[in-house]
Amino acid sequence: MVAVLNKVDAFSAQNASLHRPAPGAKGSKIDITNVSHAFDTPKGRLPVLLNVNLTVQAGEFVALLGPSGCGKSTLLRLVAGLEPPTHGELLQDGKRISQPDPSRIVVFQDPTLFPWRTVWDNVALGLQARGLLEKHDERVEDALTRVGLSQFAQSYPHQLSGGMAQRVSFARALVNDPELLILDEPLGKLDSLTRLAMQSELVELWRRNNFSALLVTHDVEEALFLAQRVVIFGDRPAQIKAELNVDLPYPRKRSDPVIVELRREALHHLGLDASW
């Protein structure tokens, strides 16, 4: 994503007055009920999730924390409909999730842009694949405007900084007008300054577009800065150990005593509080 451009700070500042999710949020409600999952390996079954129960309310931002490899990203794959759970049920607004759907969009750590396509064409890809581009091409420009990249519409991926490339991936998701954004460490490969700027941008995209958001991150402070609720998993097979409610308005301050205390609590649940 962006290599710390002044425009990034300006983009975030424009929306600094936004606070809580707007009434009438259009995001989906996700119900995860008694979900367990396992993989077949040469050495037998490998359980990765065990009896997970979680609800994401419409328009809510929920972050998942836990040890590396515990099963968080697997849970995202199940919510995305990329594979069915071994046991249990996943519902979107009361309907069973059984396959991928444009209303649930995944944003990965790597923006995975096609290098031979312009920014505009990369963002248009989803609409083009669904045969909707000709009638709805204005949505591409709208999505680029929402992430502050209109002036880079005819640029190519190699001409973008890391932060800008990830903003293109967000625009590619937003062009589908998703009800749920599934975020698998989308800021994980950014340098620290760009990551901080992009955290603020992600909050504002969520606030302005009213989708539900489910984020996996290994960064405790990031989870507390972004989410309304932080769900903490234990070692594989993942079970929920704790849930932290982050009852703070937006924009948030990283030095807020509430965030400092919640970080301490989260690290305790993760077994990493000895040095704090």
mmCIF file of C-alpha atoms in Angstrom:
data_model
loop_
_atom_site.group_PDB
_atom_site.id
_atom_site.type_symbol
_atom_site.label_atom_id
_atom_site.label_comp_id
_atom_site.label_asym_id
_atom_site.label_seq_id
_atom_site.Cartn_x
_atom_site.Cartn_y
_atom_site.Cartn_z
ATOM 1 C CA MET A 1 0.000 0.000 0.000
ATOM 2 C CA VAL A 2 0.900 3.630 0.034
ATOM 3 C CA ALA A 3 4.523 4.538 0.724
ATOM 4 C CA VAL A 4 3.423 7.130 3.241
ATOM 5 C CA LEU A 5 2.159 9.812 0.937
ATOM 6 C CA ASN A 6 0.869 13.076 2.296
ATOM 7 C CA LYS A 7 -2.346 12.231 0.489
ATOM 8 C CA VAL A 8 -2.849 9.249 2.793
ATOM 9 C CA ASP A 9 -2.966 11.493 5.838
ATOM 10 C CA ALA A 10 -5.279 13.911 4.040
ATOM 11 C CA PHE A 11 -7.611 11.072 3.051
ATOM 12 C CA SER A 12 -7.894 9.915 6.666
ATOM 13 C CA ALA A 13 -8.272 13.446 8.025
ATOM 14 C CA GLN A 14 -11.231 14.196 5.757
ATOM 15 C CA ASN A 15 -13.266 11.583 7.616
ATOM 16 C CA ALA A 16 -11.963 12.091 11.148
ATOM 17 C CA SER A 17 -15.365 13.215 12.433
ATOM 18 C CA LEU A 18 -16.995 9.815 11.903
ATOM 19 C CA HIS A 19 -17.716 7.771 15.003
ATOM 20 C CA ARG A 20 -19.933 4.737 15.338
ATOM 21 C CA PRO A 21 -21.644 2.575 12.690
ATOM 22 C CA ALA A 22 -24.456 4.473 11.038
ATOM 23 C CA PRO A 23 -28.086 3.483 11.712
ATOM 24 C CA GLY A 24 -29.464 1.115 9.106
ATOM 25 C CA ALA A 25 -26.119 -0.532 8.356
ATOM 26 C CA LYS A 26 -26.365 -2.639 5.218
ATOM 27 C CA GLY A 27 -23.828 -5.208 6.343
ATOM 28 C CA SER A 28 -24.736 -8.859 6.712
ATOM 29 C CA LYS A 29 -25.230 -10.709 9.969
ATOM 30 C CA ILE A 30 -23.018 -13.800 10.160
ATOM 31 C CA ASP A 31 -23.830 -16.690 12.500
ATOM 32 C CA ILE A 32 -21.168 -19.344 13.140
ATOM 33 C CA THR A 33 -22.683 -22.207 15.138
ATOM 34 C CA ASN A 34 -20.787 -25.192 16.579
ATOM 35 C CA VAL A 35 -18.286 -25.086 13.738
ATOM 36 C CA SER A 36 -15.445 -27.598 13.727
ATOM 37 C CA HIS A 37 -13.083 -28.283 10.873
ATOM 38 C CA ALA A 38 -10.287 -30.711 10.091
ATOM 39 C CA PHE A 39 -7.925 -31.443 7.208
ATOM 40 C CA ASP A 40 -6.873 -34.835 5.881
ATOM 41 C CA THR A 41 -3.086 -35.228 5.953
ATOM 42 C CA PRO A 42 -0.747 -38.172 5.237
ATOM 43 C CA LYS A 43 -0.582 -38.648 9.020
ATOM 44 C CA GLY A 44 -4.344 -38.578 9.505
ATOM 45 C CA ARG A 45 -6.959 -35.990 10.397
ATOM 46 C CA LEU A 46 -5.666 -32.607 11.577
ATOM 47 C CA PRO A 47 -8.310 -30.703 13.625
ATOM 48 C CA VAL A 48 -8.019 -26.930 13.167
ATOM 49 C CA LEU A 49 -11.292 -25.569 14.595
ATOM 50 C CA LEU A 50 -13.314 -26.941 17.496
ATOM 51 C CA ASN A 51 -16.874 -25.931 18.366
ATOM 52 C CA VAL A 52 -16.579 -22.283 17.378
ATOM 53 C CA ASN A 53 -19.652 -20.156 18.101
ATOM 54 C CA LEU A 54 -19.581 -16.541 16.980
ATOM 55 C CA THR A 55 -22.019 -13.946 15.664
ATOM 56 C CA VAL A 56 -21.021 -10.858 13.685
ATOM 57 C CA GLN A 57 -23.850 -8.358 13.789
ATOM 58 C CA ALA A 58 -24.846 -6.379 10.684
ATOM 59 C CA GLY A 59 -22.379 -3.524 10.277
ATOM 60 C CA GLU A 60 -20.081 -4.742 13.061
ATOM 61 C CA PHE A 61 -16.272 -4.818 12.867
ATOM 62 C CA VAL A 62 -14.851 -7.936 14.543
ATOM 63 C CA ALA A 63 -11.155 -8.864 14.775
ATOM 64 C CA LEU A 64 -9.755 -12.349 15.378
ATOM 65 C CA LEU A 65 -6.507 -12.817 17.311
ATOM 66 C CA GLY A 66 -4.637 -16.008 18.085
ATOM 67 C CA PRO A 67 -1.401 -17.941 17.679
ATOM 68 C CA SER A 68 -0.059 -18.424 14.175
ATOM 69 C CA GLY A 69 -1.534 -21.525 12.568
ATOM 70 C CA CYS A 70 -4.346 -21.919 15.086
ATOM 71 C CA GLY A 71 -7.114 -21.858 12.450
ATOM 72 C CA LYS A 72 -8.171 -18.194 12.141
ATOM 73 C CA SER A 73 -7.638 -18.006 8.373
ATOM 74 C CA THR A 74 -9.395 -21.346 7.979
ATOM 75 C CA LEU A 75 -12.434 -19.835 9.676
ATOM 76 C CA LEU A 76 -12.345 -16.955 7.186
ATOM 77 C CA ARG A 77 -12.298 -19.449 4.306
ATOM 78 C CA LEU A 78 -15.400 -21.123 5.719
ATOM 79 C CA VAL A 79 -17.191 -17.780 6.107
ATOM 80 C CA ALA A 80 -16.215 -16.895 2.530
ATOM 81 C CA GLY A 81 -17.816 -20.147 1.353
ATOM 82 C CA LEU A 82 -14.573 -21.457 -0.154
ATOM 83 C CA GLU A 83 -15.119 -24.801 1.571
ATOM 84 C CA PRO A 84 -17.749 -26.325 3.883
ATOM 85 C CA PRO A 85 -17.090 -26.965 7.579
ATOM 86 C CA THR A 86 -16.552 -30.504 8.787
ATOM 87 C CA HIS A 87 -19.241 -29.915 11.414
ATOM 88 C CA GLY A 88 -21.565 -27.073 12.275
ATOM 89 C CA GLU A 89 -23.296 -24.328 10.346
ATOM 90 C CA LEU A 90 -22.516 -20.879 8.942
ATOM 91 C CA LEU A 91 -25.332 -18.507 8.047
ATOM 92 C CA GLN A 92 -25.465 -15.134 6.308
ATOM 93 C CA ASP A 93 -28.646 -13.283 7.225
ATOM 94 C CA GLY A 94 -30.237 -16.614 8.104
ATOM 95 C CA LYS A 95 -29.223 -18.410 4.885
ATOM 96 C CA ARG A 96 -26.663 -21.193 4.822
ATOM 97 C CA ILE A 97 -23.265 -20.282 3.405
ATOM 98 C CA SER A 98 -22.458 -23.001 0.887
ATOM 99 C CA GLN A 99 -20.377 -21.277 -1.802
ATOM 100 C CA PRO A 100 -18.614 -17.986 -2.554
ATOM 101 C CA ASP A 101 -20.841 -14.987 -3.179
ATOM 102 C CA PRO A 102 -20.137 -11.393 -4.337
ATOM 103 C CA SER A 103 -21.732 -10.119 -1.125
ATOM 104 C CA ARG A 104 -18.788 -11.627 0.807
ATOM 105 C CA ILE A 105 -15.431 -10.374 -0.481
ATOM 106 C CA VAL A 106 -12.002 -11.474 0.750
ATOM 107 C CA VAL A 107 -9.040 -9.067 0.890
ATOM 108 C CA PHE A 108 -5.750 -10.900 1.335
ATOM 109 C CA GLN A 109 -2.338 -9.839 2.585
ATOM 110 C CA ASP A 110 -1.034 -9.736 -0.984
ATOM 111 C CA PRO A 111 -3.019 -7.401 -3.286
ATOM 112 C CA THR A 112 -2.572 -9.897 -6.189
ATOM 113 C CA LEU A 113 -3.031 -7.316 -8.938
ATOM 114 C CA PHE A 114 -2.622 -8.328 -12.567
ATOM 115 C CA PRO A 115 0.520 -6.477 -13.742
ATOM 116 C CA TRP A 116 -0.671 -6.144 -17.353
ATOM 117 C CA ARG A 117 -3.928 -4.419 -16.339
ATOM 118 C CA THR A 118 -4.260 -0.795 -15.314
ATOM 119 C CA VAL A 119 -5.567 0.150 -11.889
ATOM 120 C CA TRP A 120 -8.993 0.796 -13.449
ATOM 121 C CA ASP A 121 -9.013 -2.588 -15.169
ATOM 122 C CA ASN A 122 -7.912 -4.402 -11.999
ATOM 123 C CA VAL A 123 -10.755 -2.828 -10.040
ATOM 124 C CA ALA A 124 -13.217 -3.644 -12.825
ATOM 125 C CA LEU A 125 -12.293 -7.330 -12.845
ATOM 126 C CA GLY A 126 -15.129 -8.544 -10.603
ATOM 127 C CA LEU A 127 -17.810 -6.701 -12.538
ATOM 128 C CA GLN A 128 -16.319 -7.887 -15.809
ATOM 129 C CA ALA A 129 -16.306 -11.518 -14.672
ATOM 130 C CA ARG A 130 -19.986 -11.244 -13.708
ATOM 131 C CA GLY A 131 -20.956 -9.579 -16.994
ATOM 132 C CA LEU A 132 -21.954 -6.336 -15.247
ATOM 133 C CA LEU A 133 -19.205 -3.973 -16.335
ATOM 134 C CA GLU A 134 -20.917 -2.499 -19.386
ATOM 135 C CA LYS A 135 -23.966 -1.409 -17.378
ATOM 136 C CA HIS A 136 -22.155 -0.440 -14.188
ATOM 137 C CA ASP A 137 -18.750 0.893 -15.214
ATOM 138 C CA GLU A 138 -19.389 4.041 -13.133
ATOM 139 C CA ARG A 139 -18.954 1.866 -10.029
ATOM 140 C CA VAL A 140 -15.259 1.450 -10.867
ATOM 141 C CA GLU A 141 -14.608 5.191 -10.710
ATOM 142 C CA ASP A 142 -16.739 5.431 -7.575
ATOM 143 C CA ALA A 143 -14.685 2.717 -5.869
ATOM 144 C CA LEU A 144 -11.424 4.415 -6.854
ATOM 145 C CA THR A 145 -12.738 7.699 -5.485
ATOM 146 C CA ARG A 146 -13.623 6.033 -2.190
ATOM 147 C CA VAL A 147 -10.013 4.891 -1.736
ATOM 148 C CA GLY A 148 -8.517 8.134 -3.034
ATOM 149 C CA LEU A 149 -6.968 6.731 -6.224
ATOM 150 C CA SER A 150 -8.965 8.305 -9.054
ATOM 151 C CA GLN A 151 -5.902 10.058 -10.440
ATOM 152 C CA PHE A 152 -4.064 6.723 -10.694
ATOM 153 C CA ALA A 153 -6.790 4.945 -12.710
ATOM 154 C CA GLN A 154 -4.542 4.503 -15.767
ATOM 155 C CA SER A 155 -1.404 3.576 -13.818
ATOM 156 C CA TYR A 156 -0.026 0.030 -13.720
ATOM 157 C CA PRO A 157 0.747 -1.964 -10.553
ATOM 158 C CA HIS A 158 4.526 -1.561 -10.958
ATOM 159 C CA GLN A 159 4.023 2.199 -10.734
ATOM 160 C CA LEU A 160 2.337 1.993 -7.324
ATOM 161 C CA SER A 161 3.717 1.896 -3.807
ATOM 162 C CA GLY A 162 2.772 -1.018 -1.580
ATOM 163 C CA GLY A 163 0.099 1.007 0.178
ATOM 164 C CA MET A 164 -1.447 2.189 -3.067
ATOM 165 C CA ALA A 165 -1.544 -1.377 -4.392
ATOM 166 C CA GLN A 166 -3.456 -2.515 -1.327
ATOM 167 C CA ARG A 167 -5.865 0.386 -1.689
ATOM 168 C CA VAL A 168 -6.522 -0.904 -5.223
ATOM 169 C CA SER A 169 -7.399 -4.285 -3.686
ATOM 170 C CA PHE A 170 -9.848 -2.524 -1.348
ATOM 171 C CA ALA A 171 -11.387 -0.707 -4.325
ATOM 172 C CA ARG A 172 -11.681 -4.041 -6.153
ATOM 173 C CA ALA A 173 -13.661 -5.317 -3.166
ATOM 174 C CA LEU A 174 -15.812 -2.197 -2.773
ATOM 175 C CA VAL A 175 -16.853 -2.156 -6.448
ATOM 176 C CA ASN A 176 -18.964 -5.226 -5.658
ATOM 177 C CA ASP A 177 -20.769 -3.310 -2.877
ATOM 178 C CA PRO A 178 -20.074 -6.113 -0.362
ATOM 179 C CA GLU A 179 -22.166 -6.773 2.708
ATOM 180 C CA LEU A 180 -19.202 -8.472 4.428
ATOM 181 C CA LEU A 181 -15.519 -7.692 3.974
ATOM 182 C CA ILE A 182 -13.325 -10.644 5.003
ATOM 183 C CA LEU A 183 -9.847 -9.333 5.805
ATOM 184 C CA ASP A 184 -7.007 -11.852 6.047
ATOM 185 C CA GLU A 185 -4.116 -9.767 7.417
ATOM 186 C CA PRO A 186 -4.554 -7.181 4.644
ATOM 187 C CA LEU A 187 -1.924 -4.839 6.132
ATOM 188 C CA GLY A 188 0.580 -7.497 7.143
ATOM 189 C CA LYS A 189 3.221 -6.796 4.467
ATOM 190 C CA LEU A 190 3.340 -3.030 4.824
ATOM 191 C CA ASP A 191 6.081 -0.999 6.453
ATOM 192 C CA SER A 192 5.129 0.260 9.913
ATOM 193 C CA LEU A 193 4.337 3.875 8.961
ATOM 194 C CA THR A 194 2.211 2.906 5.968
ATOM 195 C CA ARG A 195 0.441 0.303 8.067
ATOM 196 C CA LEU A 196 -0.562 2.908 10.662
ATOM 197 C CA ALA A 197 -1.914 5.201 7.935
ATOM 198 C CA MET A 198 -3.798 2.356 6.265
ATOM 199 C CA GLN A 199 -5.408 1.313 9.553
ATOM 200 C CA SER A 200 -7.048 4.728 9.720
ATOM 201 C CA GLU A 201 -8.117 4.466 6.077
ATOM 202 C CA LEU A 202 -9.637 1.033 6.625
ATOM 203 C CA VAL A 203 -11.695 2.317 9.557
ATOM 204 C CA GLU A 204 -13.026 5.164 7.438
ATOM 205 C CA LEU A 205 -13.879 2.884 4.508
ATOM 206 C CA TRP A 206 -15.866 0.711 6.903
ATOM 207 C CA ARG A 207 -17.581 3.692 8.496
ATOM 208 C CA ARG A 208 -18.574 5.231 5.173
ATOM 209 C CA ASN A 209 -19.745 2.017 3.477
ATOM 210 C CA ASN A 210 -21.502 0.285 6.393
ATOM 211 C CA PHE A 211 -20.392 -3.259 5.531
ATOM 212 C CA SER A 212 -19.683 -5.854 8.194
ATOM 213 C CA ALA A 213 -15.990 -6.640 8.651
ATOM 214 C CA LEU A 214 -14.222 -9.766 9.904
ATOM 215 C CA LEU A 215 -10.471 -9.299 10.296
ATOM 216 C CA VAL A 216 -7.622 -11.704 11.060
ATOM 217 C CA THR A 217 -4.495 -10.017 12.398
ATOM 218 C CA HIS A 218 -1.515 -10.897 14.580
ATOM 219 C CA ASP A 219 -1.172 -7.280 15.706
ATOM 220 C CA VAL A 220 -2.939 -6.768 19.048
ATOM 221 C CA GLU A 221 -2.885 -2.975 18.829
ATOM 222 C CA GLU A 222 -4.240 -3.088 15.280
ATOM 223 C CA ALA A 223 -7.164 -5.239 16.386
ATOM 224 C CA LEU A 224 -8.006 -2.857 19.238
ATOM 225 C CA PHE A 225 -7.596 0.231 17.049
ATOM 226 C CA LEU A 226 -9.887 -1.085 14.309
ATOM 227 C CA ALA A 227 -12.507 -3.376 15.796
ATOM 228 C CA GLN A 228 -15.511 -3.026 18.045
ATOM 229 C CA ARG A 229 -14.954 -6.540 19.347
ATOM 230 C CA VAL A 230 -11.806 -8.659 19.516
ATOM 231 C CA VAL A 231 -12.147 -12.449 19.640
ATOM 232 C CA ILE A 232 -9.136 -14.359 20.988
ATOM 233 C CA PHE A 233 -8.452 -17.966 20.011
ATOM 234 C CA GLY A 234 -6.247 -20.549 21.676
ATOM 235 C CA ASP A 235 -3.867 -23.009 20.058
ATOM 236 C CA ARG A 236 -5.000 -25.397 17.334
ATOM 237 C CA PRO A 237 -7.638 -26.703 17.201
ATOM 238 C CA ALA A 238 -8.882 -23.161 17.725
ATOM 239 C CA GLN A 239 -11.477 -22.467 20.356
ATOM 240 C CA ILE A 240 -12.570 -19.044 21.561
ATOM 241 C CA LYS A 241 -10.756 -18.163 24.798
ATOM 242 C CA ALA A 242 -12.016 -14.625 25.322
ATOM 243 C CA GLU A 243 -13.902 -11.732 23.747
ATOM 244 C CA LEU A 244 -12.978 -8.107 24.395
ATOM 245 C CA ASN A 245 -15.458 -5.314 23.738
ATOM 246 C CA VAL A 246 -13.720 -2.137 22.594
ATOM 247 C CA ASP A 247 -16.292 0.423 23.675
ATOM 248 C CA LEU A 248 -14.583 3.499 22.261
ATOM 249 C CA PRO A 249 -15.686 6.032 19.625
ATOM 250 C CA TYR A 250 -13.803 6.677 16.401
ATOM 251 C CA PRO A 251 -11.294 8.043 15.643
ATOM 252 C CA ARG A 252 -9.328 6.277 18.377
ATOM 253 C CA LYS A 253 -6.066 7.180 20.049
ATOM 254 C CA ARG A 254 -3.519 4.405 20.435
ATOM 255 C CA SER A 255 -2.481 5.893 23.768
ATOM 256 C CA ASP A 256 -6.035 5.777 25.150
ATOM 257 C CA PRO A 257 -5.890 4.141 28.628
ATOM 258 C CA VAL A 258 -8.729 1.812 27.638
ATOM 259 C CA ILE A 259 -6.740 0.488 24.665
ATOM 260 C CA VAL A 260 -3.613 0.163 26.826
ATOM 261 C CA GLU A 261 -5.521 -1.905 29.387
ATOM 262 C CA LEU A 262 -7.269 -4.029 26.745
ATOM 263 C CA ARG A 263 -3.905 -4.707 25.099
ATOM 264 C CA ARG A 264 -2.596 -5.978 28.422
ATOM 265 C CA GLU A 265 -5.639 -8.209 28.791
ATOM 266 C CA ALA A 266 -5.328 -9.537 25.235
ATOM 267 C CA LEU A 267 -1.638 -10.336 25.719
ATOM 268 C CA HIS A 268 -2.524 -12.138 28.949
ATOM 269 C CA HIS A 269 -4.989 -14.380 27.121
ATOM 270 C CA LEU A 270 -2.321 -15.012 24.460
ATOM 271 C CA GLY A 271 0.283 -15.875 27.100
ATOM 272 C CA LEU A 272 2.488 -12.939 26.099
ATOM 273 C CA ASP A 273 2.063 -10.563 29.036
ATOM 274 C CA ALA A 274 5.220 -11.452 30.973
ATOM 275 C CA SER A 275 7.210 -8.529 29.570
ATOM 276 C CA TRP A 276 4.423 -5.939 29.858
#
